[in-house]
Coordinates of C-alpha atoms in Angstrom, one line a residue:
X4 CA -11.2 0.9 19.1
X5 CA -12.3 -2.6 18.0
X6 CA -13.8 -4.8 20.6
X7 CA -11.8 -7.6 22.1
X8 CA -12.6 -10.9 20.3
X9 CA -11.1 -14.4 20.6
X10 CA -9.1 -14.3 17.4
X11 CA -6.3 -16.7 16.8
X12 CA -2.8 -15.1 16.9
X13 CA 0.3 -15.5 14.8
X14 CA 3.8 -14.2 14.3
X15 CA 6.0 -12.4 16.8
X16 CA 7.3 -9.0 17.7
X17 CA 11.0 -8.3 17.1
X18 CA 12.5 -5.5 19.2
X19 CA 15.5 -3.8 17.7
X20 CA 15.5 -0.6 19.7
X21 CA 14.2 0.3 23.2
X22 CA 11.9 2.9 21.6
X23 CA 9.8 0.1 20.0
X24 CA 8.1 -0.5 23.3
X25 CA 6.6 3.0 23.1
X26 CA 5.2 2.2 19.6
X27 CA 3.9 -1.3 20.0
X28 CA 3.4 -2.8 23.5
X29 CA 5.5 -6.0 24.2
X30 CA 2.1 -7.6 25.1
X31 CA 0.5 -6.7 21.8
X32 CA -0.6 -9.8 19.6
X33 CA -1.0 -10.1 15.9
X34 CA -4.6 -11.2 15.4
X35 CA -5.7 -13.2 12.4
X36 CA -9.1 -11.8 11.6
X37 CA -9.8 -13.7 8.3
X38 CA -8.1 -16.2 6.0
X39 CA -8.6 -17.9 2.7
X40 CA -7.5 -15.1 0.3
X41 CA -5.0 -16.0 -2.5
X42 CA -3.1 -12.7 -2.1
X43 CA -4.4 -10.0 0.2
X44 CA -3.4 -6.4 -0.6
X45 CA -4.2 -2.7 -0.5
X46 CA -6.2 -2.4 2.8
X47 CA -8.2 0.8 3.5
X48 CA -10.3 1.7 6.4
X49 CA -13.7 3.2 5.6
X50 CA -14.7 5.3 8.6
X51 CA -18.3 6.0 7.6
X52 CA -19.0 2.3 7.5
X53 CA -16.6 1.2 10.2
X54 CA -15.1 -1.5 8.0
X55 CA -12.0 -2.4 6.2
X56 CA -11.8 -3.1 2.5
X57 CA -8.9 -4.8 0.8
X58 CA -8.0 -6.4 -2.5
X59 CA -7.6 -10.2 -3.2
X60 CA -5.6 -9.6 -6.4
X61 CA -5.6 -13.1 -8.0
X62 CA -9.4 -13.5 -7.4
X63 CA -10.1 -10.0 -9.0
X64 CA -12.1 -9.0 -6.0
X65 CA -12.4 -6.5 -3.2
X66 CA -13.3 -8.0 0.2
X67 CA -14.9 -6.3 3.2
X68 CA -14.3 -7.0 6.8
X69 CA -16.2 -5.6 9.8
X70 CA -16.1 -6.4 13.5
X71 CA -19.1 -8.5 14.4
X72 CA -19.9 -9.3 10.7
X73 CA -16.7 -10.9 9.5
X74 CA -15.6 -11.2 5.9
X75 CA -17.9 -10.7 2.9
X76 CA -17.5 -9.8 -0.8
X77 CA -17.6 -6.1 -1.6
X78 CA -16.9 -6.1 -5.3
X79 CA -16.1 -8.5 -8.2
X80 CA -14.5 -7.9 -10.7
X81 CA -12.3 -5.3 -9.0
X82 CA -9.5 -4.6 -11.5
X83 CA -10.1 -6.5 -14.7
X84 CA -13.2 -6.4 -16.7
X85 CA -12.2 -8.4 -19.8
X86 CA -13.6 -11.7 -20.9
X87 CA -10.4 -13.7 -21.3
X88 CA -7.9 -14.9 -18.7
X89 CA -5.4 -12.1 -17.7
X90 CA -2.5 -13.6 -15.9
X91 CA -2.0 -14.3 -12.2
X92 CA -2.8 -10.9 -10.9
X93 CA -5.7 -9.3 -12.7
X94 CA -7.5 -7.6 -9.8
X95 CA -7.2 -4.3 -8.0
X96 CA -4.1 -3.7 -5.8
X97 CA -3.7 -0.6 -3.8
X98 CA -6.9 1.1 -2.5
X99 CA -7.2 4.4 -0.8
X100 CA -9.8 7.3 -0.1
X101 CA -9.4 10.6 -1.7
X102 CA -9.9 13.9 0.4
X103 CA -13.6 13.5 -0.3
X104 CA -13.7 10.0 1.1
X105 CA -14.3 8.4 -2.3
X106 CA -12.7 4.9 -2.9
X107 CA -9.8 4.9 -5.3
X108 CA -8.4 1.7 -6.9
X109 CA -5.2 0.8 -8.6
X110 CA -6.4 -1.7 -11.2
X111 CA -3.9 -4.2 -12.6
X112 CA -5.9 -5.7 -15.5
X113 CA -7.5 -2.5 -16.7
X114 CA -4.2 -0.8 -16.3
X115 CA -5.6 2.4 -14.7
X116 CA -6.3 4.2 -11.4
X117 CA -10.1 4.7 -11.0
X118 CA -12.6 6.1 -8.5
X119 CA -15.8 4.7 -7.4
X120 CA -18.5 7.3 -7.9
X121 CA -21.7 7.8 -5.8
X122 CA -23.8 6.1 -8.4
X123 CA -21.7 3.0 -8.1
X124 CA -19.9 3.5 -11.4
X125 CA -16.2 4.0 -11.8
X126 CA -14.3 7.0 -13.3
X127 CA -10.9 6.7 -14.8
X128 CA -8.4 9.0 -13.3
X129 CA -5.3 7.9 -15.1
X130 CA -4.6 5.1 -17.7
X131 CA -1.8 6.4 -19.9
X132 CA 1.2 8.7 -20.0
X133 CA 2.0 10.6 -23.3
X134 CA -0.3 8.4 -25.2
X135 CA 1.2 5.1 -23.9
X136 CA -0.7 2.8 -21.6
X137 CA 0.4 2.5 -18.0
X138 CA 2.0 -0.8 -17.0
X139 CA -0.3 -1.8 -13.9
X140 CA -0.8 0.8 -11.3
X141 CA 0.1 -0.6 -7.9
X142 CA -0.3 1.8 -5.0
X143 CA -1.8 5.2 -4.5
X144 CA -1.8 8.0 -2.0
X145 CA -3.3 11.5 -1.8
X146 CA -1.7 14.7 -0.7
X147 CA -3.8 17.2 1.3
X148 CA -4.1 19.5 -1.7
X149 CA -6.0 16.8 -3.5
X150 CA -3.2 15.7 -5.9
X151 CA -2.7 12.0 -6.4
X152 CA 0.6 10.1 -6.4
X153 CA 0.9 6.5 -7.6
X154 CA 3.4 3.8 -8.7
X155 CA 3.4 1.8 -11.8
X156 CA 5.5 -1.4 -11.8
X157 CA 4.7 -4.3 -14.3
X158 CA 3.4 -6.9 -11.8
X159 CA -0.2 -6.8 -13.2
X160 CA 0.9 -7.6 -16.7
X161 CA 0.5 -11.4 -17.4
X162 CA 4.2 -11.5 -18.6
X163 CA 5.3 -8.7 -16.2
X164 CA 8.3 -6.8 -17.7
X165 CA 8.5 -9.1 -20.7
X166 CA 4.9 -8.8 -21.6
X167 CA 4.4 -7.7 -25.3
X168 CA 1.6 -5.4 -24.1
X169 CA 3.9 -3.2 -22.1
X170 CA 4.2 0.1 -23.7
X171 CA 6.6 2.1 -21.4
X172 CA 10.3 1.5 -21.0
X173 CA 10.3 2.4 -17.3
X174 CA 8.3 1.9 -14.1
X175 CA 7.2 5.3 -12.9
X176 CA 6.1 7.2 -10.0
X177 CA 3.4 9.8 -11.0
X178 CA 1.6 12.7 -9.9
X179 CA -2.0 13.6 -11.0
X180 CA -2.8 17.2 -10.3
X181 CA -6.3 18.4 -9.2
X182 CA -6.6 19.8 -12.7
X183 CA -6.0 16.4 -14.3
X184 CA -2.4 16.8 -15.5
X185 CA -0.3 13.7 -15.2
X186 CA 3.4 14.2 -14.4
X187 CA 6.2 11.6 -14.4
X188 CA 8.1 12.3 -11.1
X189 CA 10.8 9.6 -11.6
X190 CA 11.4 6.7 -13.8
X191 CA 14.6 5.6 -12.1
X192 CA 13.3 3.1 -9.6
X193 CA 13.4 -0.4 -11.0
X194 CA 10.1 -1.6 -9.2
X195 CA 8.4 1.3 -7.3
X196 CA 5.6 -0.1 -5.1
X197 CA 4.2 1.3 -1.8
X198 CA 4.3 5.0 -1.1
X199 CA 3.4 7.4 1.8
X200 CA 3.9 10.9 2.8
X201 CA 5.7 12.2 5.9
X202 CA 3.2 14.1 8.3
X203 CA 4.4 17.5 6.9
X204 CA 4.2 16.2 3.4
X205 CA 7.8 17.3 2.7
X206 CA 9.0 13.8 2.0
X207 CA 7.6 11.0 -0.1
X208 CA 8.7 7.5 0.8
X209 CA 8.6 4.9 -2.0
X210 CA 9.3 1.2 -1.6
X211 CA 11.3 -0.6 -4.3
X212 CA 10.2 -4.3 -4.5
X213 CA 13.2 -5.5 -6.6
X214 CA 15.1 -8.4 -4.9
X215 CA 18.4 -7.1 -6.3
X216 CA 17.6 -3.6 -4.9
X217 CA 15.2 -4.1 -1.9
X218 CA 15.1 -0.6 -0.6
X219 CA 13.0 2.3 0.6
X220 CA 13.8 5.7 -0.9
X221 CA 12.9 9.1 0.5
X222 CA 12.3 12.0 -1.9
X223 CA 12.0 15.7 -1.1
X224 CA 8.6 17.1 -2.2
X225 CA 9.0 20.5 -3.9
X226 CA 6.5 23.3 -3.6
X227 CA 5.0 22.4 -6.9
X228 CA 4.5 18.8 -5.9
X229 CA 7.3 17.3 -7.9
X230 CA 10.1 15.4 -6.3
X231 CA 13.7 16.3 -5.7
X232 CA 16.5 13.7 -5.9
X233 CA 15.8 10.6 -3.9
X234 CA 18.0 9.3 -1.1
X235 CA 18.3 5.8 0.4
X236 CA 16.2 5.5 3.5
X237 CA 16.7 1.8 4.3
X238 CA 18.1 -1.2 2.6
X239 CA 17.0 -4.8 3.1
X240 CA 18.6 -6.4 0.1
X241 CA 20.7 -8.6 2.3
X242 CA 17.5 -10.0 3.9
X243 CA 16.3 -11.5 0.7
X244 CA 16.3 -15.3 0.8
X245 CA 16.5 -15.5 4.6
X246 CA 13.2 -13.5 5.3
X247 CA 9.9 -13.9 3.3
X248 CA 8.7 -10.9 1.3
X249 CA 10.0 -7.8 -0.4
X250 CA 9.5 -4.0 0.3
X251 CA 5.8 -3.4 -0.5
X252 CA 3.1 -1.3 1.2
X253 CA 3.8 1.3 3.8
X254 CA 2.1 3.8 6.1
X255 CA 3.3 6.6 8.4
X256 CA 2.3 7.4 11.9
X257 CA 1.5 10.9 13.3
X258 CA 5.1 11.2 14.7
X259 CA 6.6 10.4 11.3
X260 CA 7.6 6.8 11.9
X261 CA 7.4 4.5 8.9
X262 CA 5.5 1.2 9.1
X263 CA 6.9 -0.6 6.0
X264 CA 6.1 -4.2 4.9
X265 CA 9.1 -6.1 3.7
X266 CA 11.1 -9.2 4.2
X267 CA 10.4 -10.2 7.8
X268 CA 7.0 -8.5 8.2
X269 CA 6.3 -4.8 9.1
X270 CA 9.4 -2.9 9.7
X271 CA 9.0 0.1 12.0
X272 CA 11.6 2.9 11.4
X273 CA 12.1 6.2 13.2
X274 CA 12.1 9.3 10.8
X275 CA 15.9 9.2 10.8
X276 CA 16.0 5.6 9.4
X277 CA 16.7 3.7 12.7
X278 CA 14.9 0.4 12.7
X279 CA 13.0 0.2 15.9
X280 CA 11.5 -3.3 15.4
X281 CA 9.3 -5.5 13.4
X282 CA 5.8 -6.9 13.4
X283 CA 6.7 -10.3 11.9
X284 CA 3.6 -12.2 10.7
X285 CA 5.7 -15.2 9.9
X286 CA 5.2 -15.1 6.2
X287 CA 5.0 -12.7 3.2
X288 CA 3.5 -9.4 4.2
X289 CA 2.0 -7.2 1.5
X290 CA 0.5 -4.0 2.9
X291 CA -1.0 -2.2 5.9
X292 CA -3.5 0.4 6.9
X293 CA -4.6 2.4 9.9
X294 CA -8.1 1.9 11.1
X295 CA -10.6 2.1 14.0
X296 CA -9.6 5.1 16.0
X297 CA -6.3 5.4 14.0
X298 CA -4.2 3.3 16.5
X299 CA -5.1 -0.2 15.1
X300 CA -2.8 -1.3 12.3
X301 CA -4.5 -3.8 9.8
X302 CA -2.1 -6.0 7.8
X303 CA -2.6 -7.9 4.7
X304 CA -0.3 -10.9 5.0
X305 CA -0.7 -13.4 1.9
X306 CA -3.8 -15.3 2.6
X307 CA -4.6 -13.6 5.9
X308 CA -6.1 -10.4 7.2
X309 CA -4.5 -9.4 10.4
X310 CA -4.4 -6.5 12.9
X311 CA -2.3 -5.3 15.9
X312 CA -3.1 -2.6 18.4
X313 CA -0.4 0.0 18.6
X314 CA 0.5 2.9 21.0
X315 CA 0.5 5.4 18.3
X316 CA -1.9 6.7 15.6
X317 CA -1.7 7.0 11.8
X318 CA -1.0 10.3 10.2
X319 CA -4.5 11.3 8.7
X320 CA -4.9 7.4 8.6
X321 CA -6.2 7.4 5.0
X322 CA -5.7 3.7 4.9

């Protein structure tokens, strides 16, 4: 557990169901740990170092935050290694750790998913599907068998969907097997974004960051790792325009509750889809990650890095 420090607080807690009090204490506060990013995203906890890493996408960098040390630069460039300007979001987006603890990046500008090796270099894990370059990988998660799942909307392309460099006619959700085979799981979601497994890995939740279809879908995971037909888990399309943000990053706790960033902050859902409450940062909220002993939720909220102490723990808290 992180030490108590005198950090400024922001936002509010919104209680929609009595069970919310058993997940987040009514006395809990959203602490602002650092500010000054242009768009913070993709936080991941690094237990060996006791620190949090997260992307600052427009500035093409990964930042590091540690209790007692504060904010520092971890890597730049992080997602685009070209020499010319490359749009508004060139850097890395989602970050995670693989089962061996290695850092994995979704890289907008270089249009790939890559892994940081022990010697400091990067290895490309996926950059194309059937000979066509990916759009701009957004978020990534690993299954316990070592297979990798990621989403590929167009947000990192300078012209997004209308960019002439786009080579695919869909936005995919993919699986990369341990053997290196890339499979398209679904191309039906308009803007697939954050994703997370249920604790038993039988369900994959995927956020759709389309203002005209702002939803979270739940897919049954088959024995071979592919997905069954998706079902609607929650819909916040009616919130667009009245609350800041879109469905984006998400995590799951050990009891199967979904912590999903979207319009109005971090929505906390029971496994049956009941909204228990919200951790409302007061602005656009991009992503979240479990850290410390697994009970602290770190939140990337536009220019801020925040955290809140919960009464639960993340499932495998991979970040």
